[in-house]
Every structure is written in structure tokens, then in C-alpha cells.
Tab-separated table of C-alpha atoms in Angstrom:
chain	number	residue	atom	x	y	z
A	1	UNK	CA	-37.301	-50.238	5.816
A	2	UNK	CA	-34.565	-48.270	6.512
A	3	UNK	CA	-33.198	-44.642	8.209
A	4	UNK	CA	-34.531	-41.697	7.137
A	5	UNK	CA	-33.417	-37.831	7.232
A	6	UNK	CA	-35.741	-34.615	5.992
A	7	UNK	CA	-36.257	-31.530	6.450
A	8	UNK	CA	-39.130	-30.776	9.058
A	9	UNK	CA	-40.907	-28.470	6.561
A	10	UNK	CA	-40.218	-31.025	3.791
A	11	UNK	CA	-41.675	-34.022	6.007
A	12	UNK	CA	-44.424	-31.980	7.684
A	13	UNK	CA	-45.324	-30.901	3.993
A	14	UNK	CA	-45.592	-34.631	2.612
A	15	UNK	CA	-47.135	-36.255	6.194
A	16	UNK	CA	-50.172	-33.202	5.252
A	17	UNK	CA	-50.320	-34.231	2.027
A	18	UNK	CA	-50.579	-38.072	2.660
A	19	UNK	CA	-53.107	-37.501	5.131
A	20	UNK	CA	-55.483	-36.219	2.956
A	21	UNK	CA	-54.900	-39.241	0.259
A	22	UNK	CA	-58.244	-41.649	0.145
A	23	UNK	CA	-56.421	-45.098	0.649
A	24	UNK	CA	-52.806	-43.931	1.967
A	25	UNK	CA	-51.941	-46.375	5.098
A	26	UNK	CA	-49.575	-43.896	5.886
A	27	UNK	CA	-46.334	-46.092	5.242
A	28	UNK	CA	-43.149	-44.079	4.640
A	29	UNK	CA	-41.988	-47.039	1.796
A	30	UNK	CA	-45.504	-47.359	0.522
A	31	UNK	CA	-46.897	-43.803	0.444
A	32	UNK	CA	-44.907	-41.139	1.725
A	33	UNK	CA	-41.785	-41.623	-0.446
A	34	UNK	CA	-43.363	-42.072	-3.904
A	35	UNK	CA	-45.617	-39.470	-3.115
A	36	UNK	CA	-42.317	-37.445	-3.464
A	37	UNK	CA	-40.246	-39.521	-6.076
A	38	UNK	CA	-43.660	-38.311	-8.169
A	39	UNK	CA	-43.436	-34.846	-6.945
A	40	UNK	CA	-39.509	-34.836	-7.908
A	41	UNK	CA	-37.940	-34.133	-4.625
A	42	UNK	CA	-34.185	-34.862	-4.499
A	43	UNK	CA	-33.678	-38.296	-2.501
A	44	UNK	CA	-30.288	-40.125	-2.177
A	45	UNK	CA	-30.016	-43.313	-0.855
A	46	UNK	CA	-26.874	-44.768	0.900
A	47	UNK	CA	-26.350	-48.901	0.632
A	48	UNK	CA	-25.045	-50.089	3.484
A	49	UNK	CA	-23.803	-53.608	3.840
A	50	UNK	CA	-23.236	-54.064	7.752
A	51	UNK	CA	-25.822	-55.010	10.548
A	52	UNK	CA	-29.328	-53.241	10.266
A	53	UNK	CA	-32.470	-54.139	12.010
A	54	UNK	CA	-35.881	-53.114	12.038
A	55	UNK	CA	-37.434	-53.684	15.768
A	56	UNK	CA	-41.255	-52.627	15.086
A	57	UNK	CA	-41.914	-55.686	16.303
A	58	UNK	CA	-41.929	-57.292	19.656
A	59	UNK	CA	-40.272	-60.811	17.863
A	60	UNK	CA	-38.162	-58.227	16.376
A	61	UNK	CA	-36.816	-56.248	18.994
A	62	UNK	CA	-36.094	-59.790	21.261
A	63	UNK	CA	-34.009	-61.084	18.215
A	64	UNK	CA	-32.067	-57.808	17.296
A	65	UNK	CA	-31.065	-58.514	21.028
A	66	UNK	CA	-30.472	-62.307	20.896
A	67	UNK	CA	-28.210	-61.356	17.455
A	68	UNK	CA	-25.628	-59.886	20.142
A	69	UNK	CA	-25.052	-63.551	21.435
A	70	UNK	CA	-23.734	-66.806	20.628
A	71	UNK	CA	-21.904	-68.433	17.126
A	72	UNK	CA	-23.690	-65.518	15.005
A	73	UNK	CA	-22.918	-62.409	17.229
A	74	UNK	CA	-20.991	-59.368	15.748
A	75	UNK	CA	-18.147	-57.145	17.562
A	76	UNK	CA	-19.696	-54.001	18.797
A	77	UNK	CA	-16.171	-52.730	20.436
A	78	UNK	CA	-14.955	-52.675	16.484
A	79	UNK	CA	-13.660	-48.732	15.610
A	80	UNK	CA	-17.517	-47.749	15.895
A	81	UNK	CA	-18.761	-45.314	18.928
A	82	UNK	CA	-21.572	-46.238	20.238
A	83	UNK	CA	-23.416	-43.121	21.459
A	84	UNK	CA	-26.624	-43.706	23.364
A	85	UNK	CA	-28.400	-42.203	26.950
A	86	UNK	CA	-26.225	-44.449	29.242
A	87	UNK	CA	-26.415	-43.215	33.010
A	88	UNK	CA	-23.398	-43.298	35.188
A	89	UNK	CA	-23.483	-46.747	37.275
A	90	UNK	CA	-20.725	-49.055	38.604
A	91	UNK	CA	-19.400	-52.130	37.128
A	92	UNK	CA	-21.890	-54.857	37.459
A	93	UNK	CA	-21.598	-57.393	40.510
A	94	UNK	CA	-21.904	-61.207	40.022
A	95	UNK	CA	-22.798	-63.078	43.640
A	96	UNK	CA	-20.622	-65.658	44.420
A	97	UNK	CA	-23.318	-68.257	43.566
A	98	UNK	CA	-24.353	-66.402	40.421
A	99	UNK	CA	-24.302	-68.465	36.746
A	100	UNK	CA	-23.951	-66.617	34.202
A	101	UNK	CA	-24.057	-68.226	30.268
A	102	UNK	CA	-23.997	-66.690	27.282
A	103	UNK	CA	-25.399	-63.504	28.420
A	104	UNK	CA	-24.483	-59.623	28.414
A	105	UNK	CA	-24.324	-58.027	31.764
A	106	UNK	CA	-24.425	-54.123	31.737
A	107	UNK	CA	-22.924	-51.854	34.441
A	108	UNK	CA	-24.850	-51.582	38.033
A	109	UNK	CA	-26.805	-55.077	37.421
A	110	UNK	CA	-26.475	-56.891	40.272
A	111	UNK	CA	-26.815	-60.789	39.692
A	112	UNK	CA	-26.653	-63.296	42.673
A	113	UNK	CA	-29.212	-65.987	40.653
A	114	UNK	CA	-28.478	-67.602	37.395
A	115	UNK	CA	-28.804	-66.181	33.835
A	116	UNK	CA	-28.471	-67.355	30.624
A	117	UNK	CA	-28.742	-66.246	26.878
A	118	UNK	CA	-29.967	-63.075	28.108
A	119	UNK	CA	-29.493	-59.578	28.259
A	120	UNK	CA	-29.713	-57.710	31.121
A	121	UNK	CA	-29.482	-53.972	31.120
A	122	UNK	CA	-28.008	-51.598	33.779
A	123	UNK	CA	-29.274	-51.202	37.276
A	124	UNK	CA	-30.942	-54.465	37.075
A	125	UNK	CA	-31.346	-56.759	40.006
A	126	UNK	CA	-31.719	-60.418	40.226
A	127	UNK	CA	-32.276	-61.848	43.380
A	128	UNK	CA	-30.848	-65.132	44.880
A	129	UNK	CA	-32.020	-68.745	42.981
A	130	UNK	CA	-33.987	-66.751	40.473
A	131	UNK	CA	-33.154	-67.620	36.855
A	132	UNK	CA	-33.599	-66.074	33.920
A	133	UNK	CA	-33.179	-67.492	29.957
A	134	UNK	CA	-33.888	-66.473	26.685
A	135	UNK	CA	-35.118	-63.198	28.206
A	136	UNK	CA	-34.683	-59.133	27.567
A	137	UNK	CA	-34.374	-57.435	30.943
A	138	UNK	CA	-34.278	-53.591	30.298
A	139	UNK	CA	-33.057	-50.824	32.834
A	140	UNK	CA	-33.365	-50.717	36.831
A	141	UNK	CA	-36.068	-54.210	36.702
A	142	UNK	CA	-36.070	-55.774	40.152
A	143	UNK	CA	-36.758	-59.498	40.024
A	144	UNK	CA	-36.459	-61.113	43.624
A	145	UNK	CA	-35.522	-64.545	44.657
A	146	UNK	CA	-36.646	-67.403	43.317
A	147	UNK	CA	-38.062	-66.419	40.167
A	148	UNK	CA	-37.793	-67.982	37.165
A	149	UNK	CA	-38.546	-65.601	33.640
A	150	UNK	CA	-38.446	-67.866	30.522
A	151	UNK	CA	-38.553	-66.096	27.061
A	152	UNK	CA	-39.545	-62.457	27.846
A	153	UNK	CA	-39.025	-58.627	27.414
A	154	UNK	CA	-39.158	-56.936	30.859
A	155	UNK	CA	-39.401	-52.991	30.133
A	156	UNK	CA	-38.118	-50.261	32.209
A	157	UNK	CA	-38.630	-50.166	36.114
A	158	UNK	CA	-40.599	-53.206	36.560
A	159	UNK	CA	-40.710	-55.133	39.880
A	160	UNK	CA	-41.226	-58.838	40.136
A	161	UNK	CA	-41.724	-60.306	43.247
A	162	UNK	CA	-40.346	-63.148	44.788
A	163	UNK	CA	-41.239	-67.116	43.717
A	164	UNK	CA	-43.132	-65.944	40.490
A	165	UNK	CA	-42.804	-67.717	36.971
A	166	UNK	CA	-43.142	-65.614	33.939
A	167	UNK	CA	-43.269	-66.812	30.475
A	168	UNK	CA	-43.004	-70.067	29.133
A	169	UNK	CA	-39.667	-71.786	27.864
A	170	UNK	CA	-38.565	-70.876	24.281
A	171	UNK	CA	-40.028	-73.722	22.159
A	172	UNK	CA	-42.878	-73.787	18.906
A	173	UNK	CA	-45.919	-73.030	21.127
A	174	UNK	CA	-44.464	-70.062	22.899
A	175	UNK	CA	-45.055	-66.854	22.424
A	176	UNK	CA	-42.800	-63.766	24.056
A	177	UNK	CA	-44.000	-62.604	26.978
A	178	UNK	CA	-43.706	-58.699	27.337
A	179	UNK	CA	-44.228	-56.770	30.753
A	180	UNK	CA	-44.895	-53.066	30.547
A	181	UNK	CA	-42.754	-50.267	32.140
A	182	UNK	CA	-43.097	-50.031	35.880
A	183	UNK	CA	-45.176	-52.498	36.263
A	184	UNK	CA	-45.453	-54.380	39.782
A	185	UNK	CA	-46.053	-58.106	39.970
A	186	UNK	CA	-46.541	-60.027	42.963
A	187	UNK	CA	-47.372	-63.057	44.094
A	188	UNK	CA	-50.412	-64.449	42.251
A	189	UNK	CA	-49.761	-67.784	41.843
A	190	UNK	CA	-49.209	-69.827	38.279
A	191	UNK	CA	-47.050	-68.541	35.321
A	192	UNK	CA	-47.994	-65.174	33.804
């Protein structure tokens, strides 16, 4: 695990070279880099002690959000810029009914329903009496009224209608329930 930086010819050269090896599983840790600790290539490694995740995983990616919250969080407003694609929106707006609990709200959501240990990316929209927990809510998602998400990752552009359940509570039979990028939901009744 880890960051990596090459040199496209330098990468491209190895990548060929690994493809062609009977048994390589194509791993950068397992294959790729011995491959060119045997070949002698310079390599230089950097130790670094602060926060560092791996999110190839769906568990993974809903934790390395979840690690933002609560006793365990860490200060991202430290000296560190943050530089990521962030479009311009306005500050969020909270409804004057809205609950929010242990939770990051990014700019344009709007919230008029109740959320909690969550995060819930910009341009997001959560309609009134719908609740969301324990959930992942990426960019511009529209969930109407009266819905209730438990324990999810909602990609991109997704639009949930209104009086729909989706995932189960956080608990030891759960799994994480992931909806795909633009993906429309309506009304069918039961959890999904």
C-alpha cells in the first residue's frame, strides 16, 4: 500500500514487462516493484507517520469517511491545504426542523430532515422527515421526504424518491449498501 510516483516511460516499461510474466497478478507491492528492485531501478521511499488510508474497498472507503467523525476524528483545518475539484456552491442550509448529529455538512446541501454520523457532500438534498445515519451521501444526491437510508454509500447524482428505506441499520449482520452514480429509485416498496 501506499502512493506512488514514476516516470510514464519507466511505468509503461515495467506494466509491459509484468504483463508478459506467467503468474504475475499484476500487484504494484507484489510484482511490479520487485520486478524493478531486481532490475536495479532507483526507488526512495518516504515514511510518513500521519493519517493514510487505502479505500479499494467499499468497507474501506465508508470508514476512511466515518474516521472524520466522533472521539477518534483528526483536524483537517491544521496548516495543510486541502486541494481537490470542489465546485462553487453556497453555504449549506439546515431547515428549521432539521437534526443534525455528529455529521459533516458540505456547502449547497440542503437538509430539512434529520442526519446523523454521516457525511453529506455538496449540493445534496434531503427532504423533510427523511433521515439518514451511518451513511456516505456523495455530490448533488436528491433523497425526498420521508426516507430513511441506514448504513450506505450513495454515489454521485442519484435520486431517491420519497417514503423509501435503503439499507439496513449498522449492526453484525449488515452489510453496506452502495447505490451507483445517477441512479433513480422510486417507490418499490420494502428496503433495498
Amino acid at each position: 500500500m501506499g502512493i506512488y510516483v514514476f516516470k510514464w516511460s519507466k511505468l509503461k516499461k515495467y506494466l509491459e514487462i509484468d504483463d508478459k510474466t506467467p503468474g504475475s497478478s499484476s500487484d504494484f507491492g507484489k510484482d511490479v516493484i520487485p520486478l524493478m528492485l531486481r532490475a536495479n531501478e532507483k526507488m526512495y521511499a518516504y515514511k510518513f507517520n500521519g493519517y493514510w488510508k487505502d479505500v479499494g474497498t467499499i468497507d474501506s472507503l465508508w470508514q476512511a469517511n466515518m474516521d472524520l467523525l466522533g472521539e477518534n476524528s483528526f483536524e483537517l483545518s491544521d496548516d495543510w491545504i486541502i486541494y481537490s475539484r470542489h465546485a462553487e456552491k453556497p453555504p449549506h442550509y439546515v431547515g428549521k426542523d432539521a437534526v443534525i448529529n455528529n455529521s459533516i455538512v458540505s456547502e449547497g446541501a440542503v437538509i430539512l430532515g434529520a442526519v446523523e454520523n454521516s457525511i453529506i457532500f455538496s449540493g445534496v438534498i434531503i427532504g423533510e422527515n427523511a433521515v439518514v445515519r451511518d451513511s456516505v451521501i456523495m455530490a448533488d444526491v436528491e433523497i425526498n421526504k420521508n426516507c430513511v437510508i441506514n448504513y450506505s454509500i450513495i454515489d454521485e447524482m442519484v435520486k431517491i424518491g420519497a417514503n423509501l428505506k435503503i439499507g439496513r441499520p449498522m449492526g453484525e449482520d449488515s452489510e453496506i449498501t452502495v447505490i451507483p452514480r445517477e441512479s433513480v429509485i422510486n417507490n418499490m416498496g420494502g428496503i433495498i
